[in-house]
Structures are given as C-alpha cells and as structure tokens.
Amino acid sequence: MGVRKLIASWPVARQLRGDDPRGAAAKSAHTEHLAPRTETADRVVGSICPYCAVGCGQLVYAKNGKVTQIEGDPASPVSRGRLCPKGAACEQLVNSATRETKVKYRRPRTTRWEELSLDQAMDMIADRVIATRDATWEQMDDKQELTLRRTLGFAHLGGATLDNEENYLLKKLYTALGAIQIENQARI
C-alpha cells in the first residue's frame, strides 16, 4: 500500500476531506454499543457544586442508588449549564474508592485512626463545645460595668455553598452559644 493510500485510509483524513462528516469512520464495534450515562439513569437530582463560592448548578444522574454522572444544570442562573474542571469531576469524588465514608478519630498523642459511630462523634463534639464555652465564658467585662455574655473560645466560618436558610440557622446557633466571631466564606 502506498503512502498516499495509507494516509487517505485514516479516519481523520476522510473526515477532513469531507467524505465522512459524521465520524462514522472513527466508530468501532465497541463504540456502536455505547450510550451516554445520562440515558441509563433512573433518577436525576439537582444539586450545587461544593467546591467554591460560585455555587454552580449541577444535575446528578443516578442508577440503582449510585451516582453515574454529574453535569452542569442548564436551568441554573449562576452557571447556565457550565462547570469548571473540578465541578465536572465531582462524580469521581463521589465514587472514589479512597473516599472516607465513616467518622475517623485520632486520639491525642497517637498515630492510629479509629472508626467512631456518628452518634459518638457528635456527642464528643457537643461535649467539647460545652466545655470550651464554660471555660471561656465572659459574663461581665473586667471592670464589672458591662454585661458581655459571650465566649471567645470558638468561632465559626461557614461554607460558601450553604444556602441562606442554613447560614441563618448557623448564625442563630452560634449566637445562642455566645460566640461573636461568626463569618461566612461567601464574604471573604
């Protein structure tokens, strides 16, 4: 076979010449039977990308309870169906074999991680918040003139992908606990 015939037989050459505008030459027996993961999904759920403060809309496709594809949501006024590379790779984050799905805890001065139940972890967090609040509570200022009723023992920095209702509830919670350092990533 001559060099010209060899080059002319390549699928790219046929497409560039215009003999094969739809790319049939690039198809194989394997690709003939492929279908988009979005067509096989039995459920589609709207979501928001968790990566940054933009809050791009996502459509999460699932089949049998497992995420099969994540794409941009064309109905989103923020992203209009577009996702950055990190947002487009969210499916890999969800389905990664290395994703942690259990609560892990490393006790002080050890190198070993142990698994905890969610209830036990939540109780530990609540106990520590209460202990910190009690240890750092300021009822009055140093001169005993001003009522403070606050703690500087902890603060809160909220995530930018939380909606207004979630941020409202977090603000109420931390204010009720006496924290005065309450901020949200969306403002930073």
mmCIF file of C-alpha atoms in Angstrom, residues 137-141 144-150:
data_model
loop_
_atom_site.group_PDB
_atom_site.id
_atom_site.type_symbol
_atom_site.label_atom_id
_atom_site.label_comp_id
_atom_site.label_asym_id
_atom_site.label_seq_id
_atom_site.Cartn_x
_atom_site.Cartn_y
_atom_site.Cartn_z
ATOM 1 C CA TRP A 137 -17.445 32.358 79.196
ATOM 2 C CA GLU A 138 -17.335 36.107 79.930
ATOM 3 C CA GLN A 139 -20.383 37.314 81.813
ATOM 4 C CA MET A 140 -19.051 40.817 82.619
ATOM 5 C CA ASP A 141 -16.106 42.930 81.498
ATOM 6 C CA GLN A 144 -17.749 44.708 86.101
ATOM 7 C CA GLU A 145 -19.532 47.562 84.302
ATOM 8 C CA LEU A 146 -20.672 45.974 81.051
ATOM 9 C CA THR A 147 -22.625 42.762 80.633
ATOM 10 C CA LEU A 148 -20.922 40.728 77.887
ATOM 11 C CA ARG A 149 -22.453 37.229 77.907
ATOM 12 C CA ARG A 150 -20.008 35.913 75.307
#
